[in-house]
Coordinates of C-alpha atoms in Angstrom, one line a residue:
X1 CA 79.9 -5.7 -13.3
X2 CA 79.2 -3.5 -10.3
X3 CA 78.1 -0.7 -12.7
X4 CA 75.6 -3.0 -14.3
X5 CA 74.2 -4.1 -10.9
X6 CA 73.8 -0.5 -9.9
X7 CA 71.9 0.2 -13.2
X8 CA 69.7 -2.7 -12.6
X9 CA 69.1 -1.6 -9.0
X10 CA 68.2 1.9 -10.1
X11 CA 65.9 0.5 -12.7
X12 CA 64.2 -1.7 -10.1
X13 CA 63.8 1.2 -7.7
X14 CA 62.4 3.4 -10.5
X15 CA 59.9 0.6 -11.4
X16 CA 58.8 0.3 -7.7
X17 CA 58.3 4.1 -7.5
X18 CA 56.2 4.1 -10.7
X19 CA 54.1 1.2 -9.4
X20 CA 53.7 2.9 -6.1
X21 CA 52.5 6.1 -7.8
X22 CA 50.1 4.1 -9.9
X23 CA 48.7 2.4 -6.8
X24 CA 48.4 5.8 -5.1
X25 CA 46.5 7.2 -8.1
X26 CA 44.3 4.1 -8.1
X27 CA 43.5 4.5 -4.4
X28 CA 42.9 8.2 -4.8
X29 CA 40.5 7.4 -7.6
X30 CA 38.5 5.0 -5.3
X31 CA 38.5 7.7 -2.7
X32 CA 36.8 10.0 -5.2
X33 CA 34.3 7.2 -5.9
X34 CA 35.1 6.3 -9.4
X35 CA 33.7 2.8 -10.4
X36 CA 36.2 0.0 -10.0
X37 CA 36.0 -3.6 -11.2
X38 CA 34.5 -6.1 -8.7
X39 CA 36.2 -9.5 -8.1
X40 CA 33.7 -11.2 -10.4
X41 CA 32.5 -10.3 -13.9
X42 CA 30.0 -7.9 -12.5
X43 CA 30.6 -4.1 -12.5
X44 CA 30.3 -2.4 -9.1
X45 CA 28.5 0.9 -8.9
X46 CA 29.4 1.7 -5.4
X47 CA 30.1 5.2 -4.1
X48 CA 28.7 8.7 -4.7
X49 CA 27.9 10.5 -7.9
X50 CA 29.2 13.9 -9.1
X51 CA 26.8 15.8 -6.8
X52 CA 28.1 13.9 -3.7
X53 CA 24.9 11.9 -3.2
X54 CA 25.1 8.2 -2.5
X55 CA 24.5 5.9 -5.4
X56 CA 23.7 2.3 -5.6
X57 CA 25.9 0.0 -3.5
X58 CA 25.1 -3.1 -5.6
X59 CA 27.6 -5.4 -7.4
X60 CA 25.7 -6.1 -10.6
X61 CA 26.4 -5.7 -14.3
X62 CA 25.2 -2.3 -15.5
X63 CA 27.0 -2.3 -18.9
X64 CA 23.8 -2.7 -20.9
X65 CA 21.2 0.2 -20.7
X66 CA 17.7 -1.0 -19.8
X67 CA 14.3 0.5 -19.2
X68 CA 12.5 -0.6 -16.0
X69 CA 8.8 -1.0 -15.9
X70 CA 7.4 0.1 -12.5
X71 CA 3.7 -0.5 -11.7
X72 CA 1.7 1.3 -9.0
X73 CA -1.9 1.2 -8.2
X74 CA -4.3 4.1 -8.4
X75 CA -4.1 7.3 -10.5
X76 CA -0.9 9.0 -11.7
X77 CA -0.2 12.5 -10.5
X78 CA -0.5 15.3 -13.0
X79 CA 3.3 16.2 -13.1
X80 CA 4.5 12.6 -13.0
X81 CA 6.4 13.1 -16.3
X82 CA 8.5 15.9 -14.7
X83 CA 9.4 13.7 -11.8
X84 CA 10.1 10.7 -14.0
X85 CA 12.4 12.8 -16.2
X86 CA 14.5 13.9 -13.2
X87 CA 14.7 10.4 -11.9
X88 CA 15.9 9.1 -15.2
X89 CA 18.6 11.7 -15.4
X90 CA 20.0 10.5 -12.1
X91 CA 19.3 6.8 -12.9
X92 CA 21.3 6.9 -16.2
X93 CA 24.3 8.0 -14.2
X94 CA 23.8 5.7 -11.3
X95 CA 22.7 2.5 -13.0
X96 CA 22.7 3.0 -16.7
X97 CA 18.9 2.6 -16.7
X98 CA 15.7 4.5 -17.1
X99 CA 12.3 3.8 -15.5
X100 CA 8.7 4.1 -16.7
X101 CA 6.2 4.7 -13.9
X102 CA 2.9 3.1 -14.8
X103 CA -0.5 3.3 -13.0
X104 CA -3.5 1.1 -13.1
X105 CA -6.1 3.8 -12.0
X106 CA -8.5 2.9 -9.3
X107 CA -11.1 1.6 -11.8
X108 CA -11.0 -2.2 -11.9
X109 CA -7.5 -2.1 -10.6
X110 CA -7.7 -5.7 -9.3
X111 CA -8.5 -7.1 -12.7
X112 CA -5.7 -5.1 -14.3
X113 CA -3.3 -6.2 -11.5
X114 CA -4.2 -9.8 -12.2
X115 CA -3.6 -9.4 -15.9
X116 CA -0.2 -7.8 -15.3
X117 CA 0.9 -10.8 -13.3
X118 CA -0.7 -13.6 -15.4
X119 CA -0.1 -12.6 -19.0
X120 CA 3.7 -12.2 -19.0
X121 CA 3.7 -8.5 -19.5
X122 CA 6.9 -6.5 -19.1
X123 CA 6.8 -5.7 -15.4
X124 CA 9.9 -5.3 -13.2
X125 CA 8.5 -3.9 -10.0
X126 CA 5.0 -4.0 -8.7
X127 CA 3.2 -2.9 -5.6
X128 CA 2.1 -5.6 -3.1
X129 CA 0.0 -5.7 0.0
X130 CA -2.3 -8.1 1.8
X131 CA -5.2 -6.4 0.0
X132 CA -3.7 -7.0 -3.4
X133 CA -3.4 -10.7 -2.3
X134 CA 0.4 -10.7 -1.9
X135 CA 0.4 -13.9 0.1
X136 CA -1.7 -15.8 -2.5
X137 CA 0.3 -14.5 -5.5
X138 CA 3.6 -15.3 -3.8
X139 CA 2.4 -18.8 -2.9
X140 CA 1.4 -19.5 -6.4
X141 CA 4.6 -18.4 -8.1
X142 CA 3.7 -14.9 -9.4
X143 CA 6.8 -13.3 -7.8
X144 CA 10.5 -13.9 -7.9
X145 CA 12.3 -15.2 -4.9
X146 CA 14.5 -12.4 -3.5
X147 CA 16.5 -14.1 -0.8
X148 CA 19.7 -14.5 -2.9
X149 CA 19.2 -11.5 -5.1
X150 CA 18.8 -8.8 -2.4
X151 CA 22.2 -9.1 -0.8
X152 CA 23.9 -8.8 -4.2
X153 CA 21.7 -6.3 -6.1
X154 CA 20.5 -4.2 -3.1
X155 CA 22.8 -4.8 -0.1
X156 CA 22.1 -1.4 1.5
X157 CA 18.4 -2.0 1.2
X158 CA 18.8 -5.5 2.6
X159 CA 20.6 -4.1 5.7
X160 CA 18.1 -1.2 6.0
X161 CA 15.0 -3.4 6.5
X162 CA 15.1 -5.0 9.9
X163 CA 15.5 -8.8 10.0
X164 CA 12.2 -9.4 11.7
X165 CA 10.4 -7.6 8.9
X166 CA 12.1 -9.9 6.3
X167 CA 10.9 -12.8 8.4
X168 CA 7.4 -11.4 8.6
X169 CA 6.9 -11.2 4.8
X170 CA 8.3 -14.6 4.0
X171 CA 5.9 -17.1 2.3
X172 CA 6.8 -20.7 2.7
X173 CA 10.2 -19.6 4.1
X174 CA 11.1 -17.3 1.2
X175 CA 11.1 -13.5 0.6
X176 CA 9.0 -12.2 -2.3
X177 CA 8.6 -8.5 -1.4
X178 CA 10.5 -5.6 0.0
X179 CA 8.4 -4.3 3.0
X180 CA 8.1 -0.7 4.1
X181 CA 9.7 0.1 7.4
X182 CA 7.4 3.0 8.5
X183 CA 5.3 1.9 11.5
X184 CA 1.7 3.1 11.4
X185 CA -1.8 2.0 12.0
X186 CA -4.1 1.4 9.0
X187 CA -7.0 0.2 11.1
X188 CA -10.3 1.8 10.3
X189 CA -12.0 4.8 11.7
X190 CA -15.1 7.0 11.1
X191 CA -14.4 10.1 9.0
X192 CA -16.7 13.1 8.8
X193 CA -17.0 16.8 8.1
X194 CA -16.5 18.3 11.6
X195 CA -17.6 21.8 10.6
X196 CA -21.0 20.5 9.5
X197 CA -21.3 18.4 12.7
X198 CA -20.7 21.5 14.8
X199 CA -22.9 23.7 12.6
X200 CA -25.9 21.4 13.0
X201 CA -25.2 20.2 16.5
X202 CA -24.9 16.5 15.4
X203 CA -23.5 13.7 17.5
X204 CA -19.8 12.7 17.2
X205 CA -19.6 9.3 15.4
X206 CA -18.0 6.8 17.7
X207 CA -20.2 3.7 16.8
X208 CA -22.7 2.7 14.1
X209 CA -25.7 4.3 15.9
X210 CA -24.0 7.7 16.3
X211 CA -22.7 7.5 12.7
X212 CA -26.2 6.9 11.5
X213 CA -27.4 9.9 13.4
X214 CA -24.8 12.0 11.9
X215 CA -25.8 10.8 8.4
X216 CA -29.4 11.6 9.1
X217 CA -28.5 15.1 10.3
X218 CA -26.5 15.8 7.1
X219 CA -29.4 14.5 4.9
X220 CA -31.9 16.8 6.7
X221 CA -29.7 19.9 6.9
X222 CA -27.5 19.7 3.8
X223 CA -29.7 18.5 0.9
X224 CA -27.0 19.2 -1.7
X225 CA -24.3 17.0 0.0
X226 CA -24.4 13.2 -0.1
X227 CA -24.1 12.1 3.5
X228 CA -21.9 9.0 2.9
X229 CA -19.2 8.3 0.2
X230 CA -19.3 4.7 -0.8
X231 CA -18.0 4.2 -4.3
X232 CA -18.1 1.1 -6.6
X233 CA -16.0 -1.2 -4.3
X234 CA -18.8 -1.8 -1.9
X235 CA -17.2 -5.0 -0.7
X236 CA -14.4 -3.0 0.9
X237 CA -16.2 0.3 1.8
X238 CA -19.3 -1.2 3.2
X239 CA -19.0 -4.9 4.1
X240 CA -15.3 -5.0 5.1
X241 CA -15.5 -1.8 7.1
X242 CA -18.8 -2.7 8.8
X243 CA -17.6 -6.1 9.8
X244 CA -14.3 -4.8 11.2
X245 CA -16.2 -2.5 13.6
X246 CA -19.6 -4.1 14.2
X247 CA -18.5 -7.8 14.4
X248 CA -14.8 -7.3 15.3
X249 CA -13.5 -9.9 12.8
X250 CA -10.0 -11.1 12.8
X251 CA -9.2 -9.9 9.3
X252 CA -10.8 -9.5 5.8
X253 CA -11.7 -13.1 5.4
X254 CA -12.9 -13.9 1.9
X255 CA -15.7 -16.2 0.6
X256 CA -18.2 -15.2 3.2
X257 CA -16.3 -16.6 6.1
X258 CA -16.0 -15.0 9.5
X259 CA -13.9 -15.3 12.7
X260 CA -13.6 -12.8 15.4
X261 CA -10.3 -11.6 16.8
X262 CA -11.2 -12.9 20.2
X263 CA -12.0 -16.4 18.9
X264 CA -10.1 -16.9 15.6
X265 CA -10.4 -20.6 15.5
X266 CA -14.2 -20.4 15.5
X267 CA -14.5 -19.8 11.7
X268 CA -18.1 -19.8 10.5
X269 CA -20.1 -19.0 7.4
X270 CA -21.3 -15.4 7.4
X271 CA -22.9 -15.2 4.0
X272 CA -26.5 -16.3 4.2
X273 CA -26.7 -16.1 8.0
X274 CA -29.1 -14.1 10.0
X275 CA -26.3 -11.6 10.8
X276 CA -25.7 -11.2 7.1
X277 CA -29.3 -10.5 6.3
X278 CA -29.5 -8.0 9.2
X279 CA -26.5 -6.2 7.9
X280 CA -27.7 -6.1 4.3
X281 CA -31.0 -4.6 5.5
X282 CA -29.0 -1.9 7.3
X283 CA -27.2 -1.0 4.1
X284 CA -30.5 -1.0 2.2
X285 CA -31.9 1.4 4.8
X286 CA -29.0 3.8 4.2
X287 CA -29.6 3.7 0.5
X288 CA -33.3 4.2 0.9
X289 CA -32.7 7.1 3.3
X290 CA -30.5 8.8 0.7
X291 CA -27.3 8.5 2.6
X292 CA -25.5 7.3 -0.5
X293 CA -26.4 7.3 -4.2
X294 CA -28.2 4.5 -6.1
X295 CA -25.5 4.9 -8.7
X296 CA -22.5 4.0 -6.4
X297 CA -21.6 0.9 -8.4
X298 CA -20.8 3.1 -11.4
X299 CA -18.9 5.7 -9.5
X300 CA -15.3 6.6 -10.7
X301 CA -14.4 9.3 -8.2
X302 CA -12.5 8.3 -5.1
X303 CA -14.3 8.6 -1.8
X304 CA -11.5 10.8 -0.5
X305 CA -12.0 13.1 -3.5
X306 CA -15.7 13.5 -2.6
X307 CA -14.8 14.7 0.8
X308 CA -12.2 17.1 -0.6
X309 CA -14.5 18.7 -3.1
X310 CA -17.5 18.8 -0.8
X311 CA -19.9 16.4 -2.6
X312 CA -19.9 14.0 0.4
X313 CA -19.8 14.5 4.2
X314 CA -18.5 11.2 5.6
X315 CA -16.8 7.8 5.1
X316 CA -17.5 4.7 7.0
X317 CA -13.8 3.9 7.3
X318 CA -10.4 5.2 6.5
X319 CA -7.0 5.0 8.2
X320 CA -5.4 7.8 10.2
X321 CA -2.6 8.7 7.7
X322 CA -4.9 8.9 4.7
X323 CA -7.5 10.9 6.8
X324 CA -4.7 13.4 7.5
X325 CA -3.8 13.6 3.8
X326 CA -7.4 14.3 2.9
X327 CA -7.7 16.9 5.7
X328 CA -4.7 18.8 4.3
X329 CA -5.9 18.7 0.7
X330 CA -9.4 19.9 1.8
X331 CA -7.9 22.7 3.9
X332 CA -5.9 23.9 1.0
X333 CA -9.0 24.3 -1.1
X334 CA -11.4 25.3 1.7
X335 CA -9.7 26.7 4.8
X336 CA -13.0 27.1 6.6
X337 CA -13.9 23.4 6.3
X338 CA -12.8 20.8 8.9
X339 CA -12.6 17.1 9.0
X340 CA -12.5 14.8 12.0
X341 CA -11.7 11.2 12.7
X342 CA -12.5 8.5 15.3
X343 CA -10.4 5.3 15.1
X344 CA -12.4 2.1 15.7
X345 CA -9.9 0.9 18.2
X346 CA -10.8 3.6 20.8
X347 CA -14.3 2.2 20.9
X348 CA -13.4 -1.5 20.5
X349 CA -10.5 -1.4 23.0
X350 CA -7.9 -2.9 20.7
X351 CA -5.9 -2.0 17.6
X352 CA -3.4 -3.9 15.4
X353 CA -0.4 -2.0 14.0
X354 CA 0.4 -2.4 10.4
X355 CA 1.9 -5.8 9.3
X356 CA 5.1 -5.6 7.2
X357 CA 3.1 -7.2 4.4
X358 CA 0.9 -4.2 4.1
X359 CA 3.1 -2.1 1.8
X360 CA 5.8 -3.6 -0.4
X361 CA 7.3 -4.1 -3.9
X362 CA 7.9 -7.4 -5.6
X363 CA 9.7 -8.4 -8.8
X364 CA 7.3 -10.5 -11.0
X365 CA 8.7 -13.8 -12.1
X366 CA 8.8 -12.8 -15.8
X367 CA 11.1 -9.8 -15.2
X368 CA 14.3 -10.0 -17.2
X369 CA 15.9 -7.1 -15.2
X370 CA 15.5 -8.3 -11.6
X371 CA 18.9 -7.2 -10.4
X372 CA 18.7 -3.7 -11.9
X373 CA 15.1 -3.4 -10.6
X374 CA 16.2 -4.1 -7.0
X375 CA 19.2 -1.8 -7.3
X376 CA 16.8 1.0 -8.5
X377 CA 14.4 0.3 -5.6
X378 CA 17.3 0.5 -3.2
X379 CA 17.8 4.1 -4.5
X380 CA 14.1 4.9 -4.1
X381 CA 14.2 3.9 -0.5
X382 CA 17.7 4.8 0.7
X383 CA 18.9 7.7 -1.5
X384 CA 17.6 11.0 -0.2
X385 CA 17.3 12.6 -3.7
X386 CA 15.2 9.8 -5.1
X387 CA 13.1 9.4 -2.0
X388 CA 12.2 13.1 -1.4
X389 CA 11.5 13.7 -5.1
X390 CA 9.2 10.7 -5.6
X391 CA 7.4 11.3 -2.3
X392 CA 7.0 15.1 -2.3
X393 CA 7.9 16.4 -5.8
X394 CA 10.3 19.4 -6.4
X395 CA 11.2 21.5 -3.4
X396 CA 10.2 25.2 -3.9
X397 CA 7.9 24.1 -6.8
X398 CA 5.6 21.6 -5.2
X399 CA 6.4 22.1 -1.6
X400 CA 8.5 24.0 1.0
X401 CA 9.8 23.0 4.4
X402 CA 8.9 25.4 7.1
X403 CA 10.0 24.8 10.7
X404 CA 10.6 21.2 9.8
X405 CA 7.1 20.7 8.4
X406 CA 5.9 20.1 4.8
X407 CA 3.9 22.8 3.2
X408 CA 2.2 22.4 -0.1
X409 CA 2.6 25.2 -2.7
X410 CA -0.8 26.1 -4.1
X411 CA -3.7 23.8 -3.6
X412 CA -4.9 20.4 -4.7
X413 CA -6.0 21.7 -8.0
X414 CA -3.0 23.8 -8.9
X415 CA -0.2 21.6 -7.5
X416 CA 0.8 18.9 -10.0
X417 CA 2.4 16.7 -7.4
X418 CA 1.0 16.8 -3.9
X419 CA 2.5 15.0 -0.9
X420 CA 2.8 11.2 -1.6
X421 CA 1.1 11.8 -5.0
X422 CA 2.7 8.7 -6.4
X423 CA 1.0 6.5 -3.7
X424 CA 4.5 5.7 -2.6
X425 CA 3.6 4.2 0.7
X426 CA 5.9 1.3 0.2
X427 CA 9.1 3.2 -0.2
X428 CA 8.6 5.6 2.7
X429 CA 11.8 6.1 4.7
X430 CA 11.2 7.3 8.3
X431 CA 14.6 9.1 8.2
X432 CA 13.5 11.3 5.3
X433 CA 9.7 11.7 5.8
X434 CA 8.3 15.2 6.0
X435 CA 5.0 15.7 7.7
X436 CA 2.4 18.5 7.7
X437 CA 1.8 20.2 11.1
X438 CA -1.5 18.3 11.3
X439 CA 0.5 15.1 11.4
X440 CA 1.0 15.8 15.1
X441 CA -2.7 14.8 15.4
X442 CA -2.1 11.5 13.6
X443 CA 0.9 10.9 15.9
X444 CA -1.3 11.5 18.9
X445 CA -3.8 8.9 17.5
X446 CA -0.9 6.4 17.0
X447 CA 0.2 7.0 20.6
X448 CA -3.3 6.3 21.9
X449 CA -3.5 3.1 19.7
X450 CA -0.1 2.0 21.0
X451 CA -1.7 1.7 24.4
X452 CA -4.2 -0.9 23.2
X453 CA -2.2 -2.6 20.4
X454 CA -2.5 -6.3 19.9
X455 CA -0.7 -8.5 17.3
X456 CA -2.0 -8.8 13.7
X457 CA -2.7 -12.5 13.6
X458 CA -4.4 -12.5 10.2
X459 CA -2.1 -10.9 7.7
X460 CA 0.7 -13.5 7.9
X461 CA -1.7 -16.2 6.6
X462 CA -1.0 -17.3 3.1
X463 CA -3.9 -19.0 1.4
X464 CA -3.3 -21.6 -1.3
X465 CA -6.3 -21.4 -3.7
X466 CA -4.9 -23.8 -6.2
X467 CA -7.4 -26.6 -5.3
X468 CA -10.3 -24.3 -6.0
X469 CA -9.0 -21.8 -8.5
X470 CA -11.8 -22.3 -11.0
X471 CA -14.5 -22.2 -8.4
X472 CA -12.9 -19.0 -6.9
X473 CA -13.0 -17.2 -10.3
X474 CA -16.7 -18.2 -10.8
X475 CA -17.6 -17.1 -7.3
X476 CA -16.0 -13.7 -7.9
X477 CA -18.3 -13.1 -10.8
X478 CA -21.3 -14.2 -8.7
X479 CA -20.4 -11.7 -6.0
X480 CA -20.3 -8.8 -8.4
X481 CA -23.5 -9.8 -10.1
X482 CA -25.6 -10.7 -7.1
X483 CA -24.0 -9.5 -3.9
X484 CA -22.8 -6.1 -4.8
X485 CA -26.2 -4.8 -5.8
X486 CA -27.5 -6.1 -2.5
X487 CA -24.9 -4.2 -0.6
X488 CA -25.6 -1.1 -2.7
X489 CA -29.3 -1.2 -1.8
X490 CA -30.4 -1.9 -5.3
X491 CA -32.5 -5.0 -4.6
X492 CA -36.0 -4.3 -3.2
X493 CA -36.5 -7.7 -1.5
X494 CA -33.3 -8.2 0.4
X495 CA -34.2 -11.6 1.8
X496 CA -35.1 -13.0 -1.6
X497 CA -32.0 -11.4 -3.1
X498 CA -29.8 -13.0 -0.5
X499 CA -31.4 -16.4 -1.2
X500 CA -30.7 -16.0 -4.9
X501 CA -27.1 -15.0 -4.2
X502 CA -26.5 -18.0 -2.0
X503 CA -28.0 -20.3 -4.7
X504 CA -25.7 -18.9 -7.3
X505 CA -22.7 -19.0 -4.9
X506 CA -23.3 -22.6 -4.0
X507 CA -23.5 -23.5 -7.7
X508 CA -20.2 -21.8 -8.2
X509 CA -18.6 -24.0 -5.6
X510 CA -18.8 -22.0 -2.4
X511 CA -18.9 -25.0 -0.1
X512 CA -15.7 -26.5 -1.6
X513 CA -13.9 -23.2 -1.3
X514 CA -15.0 -22.6 2.3
X515 CA -14.0 -26.0 3.5
X516 CA -10.5 -25.8 2.0
X517 CA -10.0 -22.3 3.4
X518 CA -11.1 -23.4 6.8
X519 CA -8.6 -26.3 6.9
X520 CA -5.8 -24.0 5.8
X521 CA -6.8 -21.3 8.4
X522 CA -6.9 -23.7 11.3
X523 CA -3.6 -25.3 10.3
X524 CA -2.1 -21.8 10.2
X525 CA -3.4 -20.9 13.6
X526 CA -2.0 -24.1 15.1
X527 CA 1.4 -23.7 13.5
X528 CA 1.7 -20.0 14.4
X529 CA 0.5 -20.5 17.9
X530 CA -2.5 -18.1 17.5
X531 CA -5.3 -20.6 18.2

């Protein structure tokens, strides 16, 4: 009997040792970051991959291979396919997925954007900003609510973005986009060819009068260079920019409405006013003086490209970071050329730092792969491999890092993936960003603007255009048909042309639109404490 008990005891001890060994192996496996089952039916992909880089920390089911459709605005870089191939090699290992990077081009991007969100196309991630009407699209149900998805599918990303930024992008109390965390100023500023200014002893543009004098000097002394780059989107490049500086408006109010930053509750009709007529006559004089082409509405080249290749000498407005990018691309092609910048804020005495809504990515409501999309976007932001590759290309092929600074290999024509070629402003990670030496100048601008910064009280406003959606669509067509030619200087009789535009706009329902918008704006000011 005792012998049998000893045998049982030995068997029990042996079994305990085996179980202990198995547990040790299991723990060792987790230490080496092998996937392990989550408490639920989902499969966790937490840990690091074979190269020792951090992979997704999400707890989602990745058993089925999927292809994600990622949409960005603008033009695709030449070597996008090479970057995409490398991303997909990593992504298959990390999330059992691939991604297709799609671009709208800058031609009629707004119409293409609207179609992507309204026709049920296969889109899993799409760029958002206030200028792509994020607030309106979110309010009208175009995007998926992310409040519950983010902590599950992208917990590291959810922790990475500060809580106040999550709060700032909420529409009606819900999160619909993942904001960028890089603090910058995207307020406007005059941009010009500084080498030509010095060469011809022209004034430095710091206001509209000195800017006009610079344009006149270029026209007189450089007959083969267009003084001002405008492009087909005259609403943004002329009217928006001009009103920001000359009339200090609170934000890019639509439908011909205007309110100043200093008195935001005093919202009035700008279209058809004496101020509007005066401004249109000024644009007309610029066109008549040959400062910009009579063919601007048909242009396909970007305004920044015109500065880079030397076909234009100035822009009415651009932001400091993009100015710096254009400067570096221009210098790579023409080392003896120079570009300069004067931010509006230094003349006006105030500047608003970028609102978190300005750059982001949302998941459209029709996406069938929302969890995987967010897990992938987490990698784009927080994984150094994905972030550096999609922002700068391949090191030692597209760029090198010298003394901590980014240096492009080749120039803008030979390099297939220049800095931020994917227009990846939304997934910038301040911890990984690499700047050119000239960025020290941009940082100096930001430091100056920090001294005069005031809150952005416009971008948090979410318009609900449901009550006037049909009128809004009709008005948009009227703008393009009658107002854009006026701004582009194509209408001989500006006063009569403005009268015609206002008649057509009123027929389209302008009064109804403006009244509804005013009510919403005033309610927002009261609720937010900005009135």
